[in-house]
Coordinates of C-alpha atoms in Angstrom, one line a residue:
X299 CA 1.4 31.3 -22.7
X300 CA 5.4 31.5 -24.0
X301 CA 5.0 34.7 -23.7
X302 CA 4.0 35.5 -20.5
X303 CA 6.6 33.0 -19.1
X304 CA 9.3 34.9 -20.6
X305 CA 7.8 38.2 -19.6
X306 CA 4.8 38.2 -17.5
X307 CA 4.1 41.6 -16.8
X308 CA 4.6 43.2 -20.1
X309 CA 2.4 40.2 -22.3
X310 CA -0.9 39.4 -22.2
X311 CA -3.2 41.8 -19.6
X312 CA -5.4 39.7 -17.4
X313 CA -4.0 36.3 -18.7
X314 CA -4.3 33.9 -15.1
X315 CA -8.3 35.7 -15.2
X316 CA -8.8 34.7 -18.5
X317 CA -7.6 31.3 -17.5
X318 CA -10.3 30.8 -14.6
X319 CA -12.6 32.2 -16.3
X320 CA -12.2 29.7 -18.9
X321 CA -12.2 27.1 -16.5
X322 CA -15.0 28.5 -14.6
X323 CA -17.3 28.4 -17.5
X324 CA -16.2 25.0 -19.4
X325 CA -17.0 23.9 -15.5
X326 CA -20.7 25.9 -15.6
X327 CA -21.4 24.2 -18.9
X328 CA -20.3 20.4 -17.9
X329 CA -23.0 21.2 -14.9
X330 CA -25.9 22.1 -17.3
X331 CA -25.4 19.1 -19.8
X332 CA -25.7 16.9 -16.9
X333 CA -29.2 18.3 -16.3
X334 CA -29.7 18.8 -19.8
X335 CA -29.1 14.9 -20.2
X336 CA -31.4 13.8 -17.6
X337 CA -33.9 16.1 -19.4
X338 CA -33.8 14.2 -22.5
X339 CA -36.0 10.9 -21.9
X340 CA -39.0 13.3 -21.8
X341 CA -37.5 15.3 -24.8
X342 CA -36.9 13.1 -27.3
X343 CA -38.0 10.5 -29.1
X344 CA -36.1 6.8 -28.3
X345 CA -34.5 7.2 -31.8
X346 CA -32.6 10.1 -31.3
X347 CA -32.0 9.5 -27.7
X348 CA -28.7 7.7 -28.1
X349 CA -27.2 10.1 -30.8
X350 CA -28.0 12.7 -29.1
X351 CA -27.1 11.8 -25.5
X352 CA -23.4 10.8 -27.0
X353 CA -22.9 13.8 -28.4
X354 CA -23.3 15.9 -24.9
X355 CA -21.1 13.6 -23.3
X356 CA -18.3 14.5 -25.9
X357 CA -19.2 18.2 -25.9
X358 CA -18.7 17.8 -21.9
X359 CA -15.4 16.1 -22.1
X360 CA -14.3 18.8 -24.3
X361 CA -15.4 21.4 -21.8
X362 CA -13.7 19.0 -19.4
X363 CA -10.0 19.0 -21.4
X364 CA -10.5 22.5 -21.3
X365 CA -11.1 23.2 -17.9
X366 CA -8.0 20.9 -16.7
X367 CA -5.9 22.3 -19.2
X368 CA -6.5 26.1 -17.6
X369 CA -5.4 24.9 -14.7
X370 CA -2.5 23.3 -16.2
X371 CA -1.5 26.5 -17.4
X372 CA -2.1 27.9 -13.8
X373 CA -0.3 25.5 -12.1
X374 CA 2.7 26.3 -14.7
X375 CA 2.7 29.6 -13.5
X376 CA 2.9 29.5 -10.4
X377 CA 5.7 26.6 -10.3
X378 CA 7.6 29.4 -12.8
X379 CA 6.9 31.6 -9.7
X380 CA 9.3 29.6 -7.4
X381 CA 11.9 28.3 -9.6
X382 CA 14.7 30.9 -8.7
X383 CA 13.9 29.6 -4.8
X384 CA 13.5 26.4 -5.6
X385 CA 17.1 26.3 -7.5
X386 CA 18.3 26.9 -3.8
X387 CA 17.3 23.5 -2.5
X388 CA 20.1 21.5 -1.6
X389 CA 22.7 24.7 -2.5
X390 CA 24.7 26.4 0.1
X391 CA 21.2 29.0 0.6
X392 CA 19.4 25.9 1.8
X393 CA 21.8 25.8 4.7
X394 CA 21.6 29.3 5.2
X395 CA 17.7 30.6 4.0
X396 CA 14.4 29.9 4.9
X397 CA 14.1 28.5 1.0
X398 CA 11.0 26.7 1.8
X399 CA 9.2 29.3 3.4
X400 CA 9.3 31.7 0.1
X401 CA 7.8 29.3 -2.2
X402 CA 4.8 28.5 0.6
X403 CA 4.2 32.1 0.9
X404 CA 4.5 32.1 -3.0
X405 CA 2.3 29.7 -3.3
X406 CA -0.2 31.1 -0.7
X407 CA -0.3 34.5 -2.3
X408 CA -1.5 32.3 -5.4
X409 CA -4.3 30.4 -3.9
X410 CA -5.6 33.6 -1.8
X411 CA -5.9 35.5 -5.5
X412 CA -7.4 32.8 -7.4
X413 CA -9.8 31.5 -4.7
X414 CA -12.0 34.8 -4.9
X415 CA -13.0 34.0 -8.8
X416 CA -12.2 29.9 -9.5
X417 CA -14.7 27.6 -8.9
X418 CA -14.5 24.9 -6.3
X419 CA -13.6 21.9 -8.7
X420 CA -11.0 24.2 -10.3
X421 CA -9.0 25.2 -6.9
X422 CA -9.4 21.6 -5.6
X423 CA -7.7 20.1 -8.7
X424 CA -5.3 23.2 -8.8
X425 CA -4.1 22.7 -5.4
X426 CA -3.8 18.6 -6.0
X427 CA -1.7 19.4 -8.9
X428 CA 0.7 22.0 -7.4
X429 CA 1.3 19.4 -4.6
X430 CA 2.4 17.2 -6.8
X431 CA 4.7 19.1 -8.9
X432 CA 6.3 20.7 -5.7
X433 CA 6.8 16.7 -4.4
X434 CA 8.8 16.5 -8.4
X435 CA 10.5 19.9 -8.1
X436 CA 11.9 19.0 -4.6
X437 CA 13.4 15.6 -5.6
X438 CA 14.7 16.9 -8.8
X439 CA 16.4 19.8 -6.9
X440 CA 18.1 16.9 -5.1
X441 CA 19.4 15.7 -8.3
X442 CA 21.1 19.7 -9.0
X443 CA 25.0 19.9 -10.0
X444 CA 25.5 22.5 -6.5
X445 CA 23.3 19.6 -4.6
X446 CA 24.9 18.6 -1.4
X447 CA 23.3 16.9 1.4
X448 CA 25.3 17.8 4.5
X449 CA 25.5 14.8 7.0
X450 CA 27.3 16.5 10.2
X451 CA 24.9 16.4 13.0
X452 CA 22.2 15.6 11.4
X453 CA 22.2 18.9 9.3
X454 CA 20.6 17.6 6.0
X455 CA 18.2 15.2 8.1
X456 CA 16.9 18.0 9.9
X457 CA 16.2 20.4 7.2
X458 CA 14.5 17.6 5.2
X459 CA 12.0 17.2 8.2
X460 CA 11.9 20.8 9.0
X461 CA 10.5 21.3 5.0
X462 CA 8.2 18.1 4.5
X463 CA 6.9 19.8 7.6
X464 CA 6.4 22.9 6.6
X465 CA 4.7 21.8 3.4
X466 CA 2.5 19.5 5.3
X467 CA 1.2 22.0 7.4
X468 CA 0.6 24.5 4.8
X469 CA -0.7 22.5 2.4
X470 CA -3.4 20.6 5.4
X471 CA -5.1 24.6 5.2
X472 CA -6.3 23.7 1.4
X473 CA -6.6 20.4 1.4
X474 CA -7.5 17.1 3.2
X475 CA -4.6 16.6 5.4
X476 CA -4.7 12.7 5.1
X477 CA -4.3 13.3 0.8
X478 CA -1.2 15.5 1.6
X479 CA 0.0 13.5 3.8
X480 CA -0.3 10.5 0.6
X481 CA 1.1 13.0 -1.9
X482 CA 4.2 13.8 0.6
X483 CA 4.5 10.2 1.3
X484 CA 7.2 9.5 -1.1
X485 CA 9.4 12.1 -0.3
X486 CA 8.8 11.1 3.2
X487 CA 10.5 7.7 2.5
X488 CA 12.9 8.9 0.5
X489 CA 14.7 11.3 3.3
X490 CA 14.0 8.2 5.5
X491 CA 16.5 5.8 3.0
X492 CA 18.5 9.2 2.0
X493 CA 19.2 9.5 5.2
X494 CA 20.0 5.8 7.0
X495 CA 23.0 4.5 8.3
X496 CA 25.7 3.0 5.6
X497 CA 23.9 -0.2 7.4
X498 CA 20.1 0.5 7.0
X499 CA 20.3 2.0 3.3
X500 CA 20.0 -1.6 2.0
X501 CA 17.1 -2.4 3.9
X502 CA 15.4 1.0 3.6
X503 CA 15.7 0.8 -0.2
X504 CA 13.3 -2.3 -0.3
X505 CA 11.4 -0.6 2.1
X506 CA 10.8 1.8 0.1
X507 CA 10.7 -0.3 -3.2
X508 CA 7.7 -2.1 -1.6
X509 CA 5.6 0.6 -1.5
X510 CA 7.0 2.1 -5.0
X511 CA 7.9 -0.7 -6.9
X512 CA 9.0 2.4 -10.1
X513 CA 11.6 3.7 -8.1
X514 CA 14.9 3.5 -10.1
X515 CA 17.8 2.3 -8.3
X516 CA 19.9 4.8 -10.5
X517 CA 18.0 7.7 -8.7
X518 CA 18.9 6.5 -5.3
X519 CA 22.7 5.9 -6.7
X520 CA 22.3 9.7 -7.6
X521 CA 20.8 11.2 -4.5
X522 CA 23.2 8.7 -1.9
X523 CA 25.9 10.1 -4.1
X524 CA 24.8 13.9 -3.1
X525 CA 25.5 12.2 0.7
X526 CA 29.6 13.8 1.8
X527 CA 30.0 11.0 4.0
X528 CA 29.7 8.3 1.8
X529 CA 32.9 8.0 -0.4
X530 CA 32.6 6.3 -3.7
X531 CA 33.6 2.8 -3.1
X532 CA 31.4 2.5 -0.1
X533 CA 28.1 3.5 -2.3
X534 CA 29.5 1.1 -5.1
X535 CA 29.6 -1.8 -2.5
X536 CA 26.1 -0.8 -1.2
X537 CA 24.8 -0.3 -4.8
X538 CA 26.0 -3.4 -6.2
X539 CA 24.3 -5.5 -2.8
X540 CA 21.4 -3.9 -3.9
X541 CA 21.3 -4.7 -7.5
X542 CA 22.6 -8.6 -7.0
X543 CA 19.3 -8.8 -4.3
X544 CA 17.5 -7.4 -7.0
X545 CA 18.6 -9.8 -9.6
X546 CA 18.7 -12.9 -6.9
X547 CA 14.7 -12.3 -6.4
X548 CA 14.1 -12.2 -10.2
X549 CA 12.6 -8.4 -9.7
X550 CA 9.7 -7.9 -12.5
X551 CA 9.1 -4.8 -13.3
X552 CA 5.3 -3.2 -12.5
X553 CA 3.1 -1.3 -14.3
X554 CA 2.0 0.8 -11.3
X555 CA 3.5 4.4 -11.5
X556 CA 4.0 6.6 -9.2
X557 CA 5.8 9.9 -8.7
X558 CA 8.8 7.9 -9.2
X559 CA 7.9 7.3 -12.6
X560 CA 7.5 11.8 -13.4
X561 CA 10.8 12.4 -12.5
X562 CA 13.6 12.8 -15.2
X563 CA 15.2 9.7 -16.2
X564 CA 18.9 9.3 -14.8
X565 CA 21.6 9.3 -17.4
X566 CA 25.0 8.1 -16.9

């Protein structure tokens, strides 16, 4: 799969068909040791009943890595698809382009091909999973070195609508719109806290915090920072109210992740 990444036309003929037809059949198989399974009481003897009923279950699993692992794979591809337009989030061509509107009609060039051959379980965890990583792609384009979010009339706030939006709607036509509307919900609240007044951000950050209790502080340092009407001393003031609330209500740390916890860790 290096290969292809590096030079998908010239490596590997046929290599996203092979993939779905991989998952297509590990799928086929899972679906006849189930029926196999229930089969065996009038099969076998009690004795070998067990032994043999655990080892279809870890022949299925295997069939089951495999399948997820194609669409991995899948999913890879297409997110390689998009990364010259999504290395324009945030840059001057946000401001300019319709960015968001290639990588949905990237993306829907995708699922229109692969929906002819994959089976249902396959698109369905496909399209989950390319949801997600678009949710991580967009906040880490946030975090880029040209990343600016432009604060004059509402500029950045509109944008950051117009795209969650856009990638609400377009993502509703494939799946359940109330599960997209969960998998968008963090970068929902985030543009909500990104963009509050220099009064609200403290409260929008718990806000936030209670819903995602992963969410690093250090992130929201980074992304505020990204704001060009918040000058340094101003965010150090707000950051530092923030951490001594933090510290006053003895803050554990959870063990609940959420897409917080994908993201790149922030080093300073």
């Amino acid at each position: 799969s290096v290969k292809y990444f590096e030079k998908p036309e010239g490596e590997i003929p046929y290599f996203e068909d092979y993939l779905i037809m991989m998952g297509n059949s590990s799928l086929r198989w899972i679906e006849n040791m189930q029926n196999l399974i229930c089969l065996m009481d009038d099969l076998l003897q009690p004795e070998f009943l067990g032994p043999a009923q655990k080892q279809l279950k870890t022949a299925s699993d295997g069939f089951l890595n495999i399948a997820k692992t194609a669409t991995k794979i899948l999913v890879d591809l297409i997110c390689a698809a998009i990364k010259i337009c999504t290395s324009q989030l945030f840059a001057l061509e946000w401001y300019n382009d319709g960015v968001i509107e290639t990588v949905v009609a990237t993306f829907e060039d995708f699922f229109t091909d692969y929906q002819r051959h994959a089976e249902e379980f396959l698109m369905v965890k496909l399209i989950a999973d390319v949801l997600e990583r678009t949710v991580i792609i967009y906040i880490e384009s946030m975090r880029g070195r040209n990343s600016k979010l432009k604060m004059q009339q509402g500029l950045a706030a509109d944008l950051l609508t117009r795209d969650i939006n856009i990638l609400q709607k377009f993502f509703s036509r494939f799946r359940d719109p109330k599960k997209v509307e969960k998998a968008l919900d963090p970068l929902i609240k985030l543009r909500t806290l990104l963009m509050a007044s220099e009064k609200m951000i403290f409260l929008e950050f718990f806000a936030l915090m209670k819903t995602y209790p992963d969410v690093p502080l250090a992130l929201i340092e980074e992304l505020l920072g990204k704001r060009d009407d918040l000058n340094k001393q101003t965010l150090k003031e707000l950051i530092d109210s923030i951490r001594l609330k933090l510290k006053e209500e003895k803050h554990i740390e959870t063990t609940n992740t959420s897409i917080f916890s994908k993201l790149k860790k922030v080093t300073k």
